[in-house]
Short mmCIF file of C-alpha atoms in Angstrom, two decimals:
data_model
loop_
_atom_site.label_atom_id
_atom_site.label_comp_id
_atom_site.label_asym_id
_atom_site.label_seq_id
_atom_site.Cartn_x
_atom_site.Cartn_y
_atom_site.Cartn_z
CA MET A 20 -0.15 -0.19 0.06
CA THR A 21 1.32 3.93 -0.57
CA LEU A 22 -0.07 6.57 1.43
CA LYS A 23 -0.03 9.86 0.24
CA ILE A 24 -0.84 13.71 1.38
CA CYS A 25 -2.80 15.36 -1.18
CA HIS A 26 -2.47 19.13 -1.14
CA ARG A 27 -5.29 22.11 -1.76
CA ALA A 28 -5.20 25.25 -0.02
CA ARG A 29 -7.79 28.07 1.04
CA PRO A 30 -7.82 31.67 1.62
CA THR A 31 -7.79 32.43 5.65
CA LEU A 32 -7.22 35.38 7.62
CA HIS A 33 -4.75 37.54 7.73
CA GLY A 34 -3.81 37.02 4.32
CA MET A 35 -2.03 33.65 5.68
CA ARG A 36 -2.98 30.60 3.65
CA PRO A 37 -2.90 27.22 5.69
CA TRP A 38 -2.90 24.17 3.52
CA LEU A 39 -5.11 21.64 4.37
CA ALA A 40 -4.58 17.92 3.53
CA THR A 41 -6.75 14.77 2.43
CA LEU A 42 -5.66 11.39 2.67
CA CYS A 43 -5.35 8.99 -0.78
CA LEU A 44 -4.55 5.56 -0.77
CA ILE A 45 -3.32 4.37 -3.86
CA GLY A 46 -2.87 0.90 -4.55
CA VAL A 47 -5.08 -0.64 -1.64
CA THR A 48 -6.68 -4.27 -2.46
CA ALA A 49 -9.31 -5.81 -0.03
CA GLY A 50 -7.28 -7.96 2.29
CA ALA A 51 -3.77 -6.84 1.08
CA LEU A 52 -3.70 -4.64 4.04
CA THR A 53 -0.10 -5.86 6.44
CA VAL A 54 -0.24 -5.10 9.96
CA ARG A 55 2.28 -2.56 9.38
CA ALA A 56 0.09 -1.10 6.80
CA GLN A 57 -2.56 -0.78 8.89
CA GLU A 58 -0.83 0.55 11.62
CA GLU A 59 1.00 3.54 9.33
CA GLN A 60 -2.99 3.93 8.07
CA SER A 61 -4.03 4.40 11.21
CA ALA A 62 -1.20 6.69 12.25
CA VAL A 63 -2.09 9.03 9.49
CA GLU A 64 -5.65 8.99 10.02
CA GLU A 65 -4.84 10.18 13.38
CA ALA A 66 -2.43 12.66 12.16
CA ARG A 67 -5.53 13.98 9.84
CA ALA A 68 -7.71 14.01 12.53
CA LEU A 69 -5.12 16.24 14.63
CA PHE A 70 -4.61 18.07 11.46
CA ARG A 71 -8.26 19.20 11.54
CA GLU A 72 -8.17 20.39 14.95
CA GLY A 73 -5.46 22.35 14.37
CA ILE A 74 -7.10 24.27 11.21
CA GLU A 75 -10.29 24.72 13.92
CA PHE A 76 -7.81 26.17 16.48
CA ILE A 77 -6.12 28.46 13.78
CA ASP A 78 -9.36 29.73 12.65
CA GLN A 79 -10.38 30.45 16.20
CA GLU A 80 -7.12 31.80 16.55
CA ARG A 81 -5.89 29.88 19.19
CA TRP A 82 -2.62 29.81 18.24
CA ASP A 83 -0.60 28.00 20.91
CA GLU A 84 -3.33 25.02 21.11
CA ALA A 85 -3.00 24.75 17.08
CA ALA A 86 0.69 24.55 17.61
CA GLU A 87 0.29 21.91 20.22
CA VAL A 88 -2.05 19.69 18.03
CA PHE A 89 0.03 20.15 14.47
CA ARG A 90 3.58 19.15 16.90
CA ARG A 91 1.50 15.85 17.92
CA ALA A 92 0.50 15.42 14.48
CA LEU A 93 3.72 15.83 12.97
CA ALA A 94 4.78 13.21 15.59
CA LEU A 95 2.62 10.44 13.97
CA HIS A 96 2.72 11.71 9.98
CA ASP A 97 5.35 13.53 8.46
CA ALA A 98 3.86 15.75 6.07
CA PRO A 99 4.45 19.41 4.28
CA THR A 100 1.38 20.60 5.17
CA ILE A 101 1.60 19.92 8.80
CA VAL A 102 5.19 21.18 8.97
CA TYR A 103 3.68 24.49 7.52
CA ASN A 104 1.02 25.01 9.49
CA LEU A 105 3.06 24.78 12.77
CA GLY A 106 5.08 27.30 11.68
CA ILE A 107 1.73 29.57 10.75
CA ALA A 108 0.71 28.79 14.37
CA LEU A 109 3.76 29.28 15.99
CA SER A 110 4.63 32.77 14.16
CA HIS A 111 1.14 34.25 15.53
CA ALA A 112 1.64 32.86 18.75
CA GLY A 113 4.58 34.81 19.10
CA ARG A 114 7.19 32.22 18.99
CA LEU A 115 8.86 33.54 15.86
CA ILE A 116 12.39 30.98 16.21
CA GLU A 117 10.25 28.22 16.46
CA ALA A 118 8.38 29.27 13.42
CA ALA A 119 11.16 29.77 11.19
CA GLU A 120 12.67 26.66 12.35
CA SER A 121 9.85 25.07 10.98
CA LEU A 122 9.43 26.85 7.68
CA ARG A 123 12.83 26.90 7.05
CA ARG A 124 12.80 22.88 6.85
CA LEU A 125 10.07 23.19 4.79
CA ARG A 126 11.49 25.52 2.12
CA ASP A 127 14.55 23.21 2.13
CA ASP A 128 12.65 19.97 1.57
CA ALA A 129 13.10 19.32 -2.18
CA SER A 130 10.42 16.57 -1.90
CA ALA A 131 7.32 19.14 -0.83
CA ASP A 132 4.99 20.62 -3.52
CA ALA A 133 6.56 23.66 -4.98
CA GLY A 134 3.39 25.99 -4.19
CA ILE A 135 3.93 25.31 -0.52
CA ARG A 136 7.65 25.66 -0.15
CA ALA A 137 6.80 29.09 -1.89
CA ASP A 138 4.12 29.87 0.79
CA ALA A 139 7.09 28.99 3.47
CA ARG A 140 9.88 31.39 1.37
CA ARG A 141 6.88 34.37 1.67
CA GLN A 142 6.37 33.80 5.40
CA LEU A 143 9.89 33.45 6.16
CA SER A 144 10.42 36.65 4.33
CA LEU A 145 7.84 38.39 7.23
CA ILE A 146 8.90 36.54 10.21
CA GLU A 147 12.55 36.58 9.98
CA PRO A 148 13.13 40.50 10.43
CA ARG A 149 10.66 40.04 13.43
CA ILE A 150 12.96 38.06 15.29
CA GLY A 151 15.59 40.79 17.82
CA HIS A 152 18.69 39.86 19.08
CA LEU A 153 20.65 40.14 22.37
CA ASN A 154 24.15 41.32 22.53
CA VAL A 155 25.62 40.85 25.72
CA SER A 156 29.04 41.74 27.30
CA VAL A 157 30.19 40.52 30.61
CA GLU A 158 32.70 42.77 32.19
CA GLY A 159 34.76 41.37 35.35
CA ASP A 160 35.47 38.00 36.80
CA ALA A 161 33.51 35.65 34.73
CA GLU A 162 35.98 32.60 34.71
CA GLY A 163 33.75 29.32 35.38
CA SER A 164 30.49 31.02 34.41
CA GLU A 165 27.62 30.48 32.32
CA LEU A 166 25.51 32.99 30.38
CA ALA A 167 21.33 31.86 29.97
CA ILE A 168 18.54 33.73 28.43
CA ASP A 169 15.58 32.56 29.93
CA GLY A 170 16.79 29.57 31.76
CA ARG A 171 18.16 28.49 28.34
CA VAL A 172 22.33 28.13 28.74
CA VAL A 173 24.15 30.13 25.22
CA ASP A 174 27.26 30.53 24.21
CA ALA A 175 28.70 33.57 25.46
CA GLY A 176 31.25 33.88 23.16
CA ALA A 177 28.66 33.02 19.73
CA GLY A 178 27.44 36.61 19.06
CA PRO A 179 24.28 38.33 18.87
CA VAL A 180 21.66 35.63 20.30
CA ALA A 181 18.42 35.34 18.38
CA VAL A 182 15.05 35.67 20.49
CA ASP A 183 11.56 36.42 19.80
CA PRO A 184 10.33 39.51 20.16
CA GLY A 185 8.87 40.26 24.22
CA THR A 186 10.63 40.17 28.05
CA HIS A 187 14.25 38.30 28.41
CA THR A 188 15.92 37.59 31.60
CA VAL A 189 19.85 37.24 31.10
CA ALA A 190 21.73 35.82 33.72
CA LEU A 191 25.28 35.30 34.51
CA ARG A 192 25.67 32.14 37.03
CA ARG A 193 28.86 30.25 38.19
CA ASN A 194 27.70 27.02 40.27
CA GLU A 195 24.08 27.45 40.13
CA THR A 196 24.63 31.07 41.45
CA ALA A 197 23.69 34.25 39.89
CA LEU A 198 26.78 36.76 39.68
CA ALA A 199 24.20 39.40 37.47
CA GLU A 200 20.98 39.39 35.74
CA GLU A 201 19.02 41.77 33.85
CA THR A 202 15.73 41.84 32.29
CA VAL A 203 15.26 43.55 29.03
CA GLU A 204 12.26 43.94 26.46
CA VAL A 205 13.18 43.29 22.83
CA ALA A 206 10.71 45.20 20.29
CA ASP A 207 9.86 43.45 16.59
CA GLY A 208 13.30 42.99 14.65
CA ALA A 209 15.19 45.38 17.42
CA SER A 210 18.92 44.32 18.97
CA VAL A 211 19.32 45.12 22.38
CA ASP A 212 22.83 45.51 24.01
CA VAL A 213 22.92 43.99 27.67
CA ALA A 214 26.07 44.52 29.73
CA LEU A 215 26.47 42.37 32.40
CA ALA A 216 29.36 42.76 35.65
CA ALA A 217 30.32 39.79 36.84
CA VAL A 218 30.65 40.48 40.79
CA PRO A 219 31.72 37.66 43.11
CA THR A 220 28.77 36.73 45.83
CA ALA A 221 29.67 36.84 49.19
CA ARG A 222 30.46 33.51 49.64
CA GLU A 223 33.36 33.52 47.11
CA THR A 224 34.68 36.65 48.94
CA ALA A 225 34.95 35.04 51.98
CA GLU A 226 36.27 32.02 50.55
CA ARG A 227 39.13 34.08 48.69
CA ALA A 228 39.91 35.86 51.54
CA GLN A 229 40.82 33.26 53.68
CA PRO A 230 44.47 32.50 54.50
#
């Protein structure tokens, strides 16, 4: 049995065009389904049901819920229509970095339909300029420390860090203790400078003072 996703598109809100999918079964004869094929068909049907649920959430502008069900659908069946609509939902939820990752994957998928790849490129041209960046500089004794943005450790020497628009917490930590911390607001497409001064903790100061 051969399974494929047939694509069609319809216009919807904000000028975006979610891609819809219908399941096509090719070359299936009665009694010819193997156990594996039955399992695959079951996964595709479950993914299709989740996909429809995600489209309903998009129509209601419930973006986070749409993204969640599209992720679940994608785990069951990897289809370009699901990848595209996941990117759309994430972008409207303000999760631009994840959205761009999803759409770049689709843009670079040579096996995907040319139309949906073109739509992915158009969406990327709108999303990527909105991604913000943090330029973090550290002064003082930062040896053995790590830089974290919103709790996620990043490479302090890798240059500007891409972030979604919104509020972010930048912290310098050593041995799980904060040496410095700043909360910053990043507008769409903005590049924000953050200067952190690594100040030894009271414990570190006391330990260094011991003979």
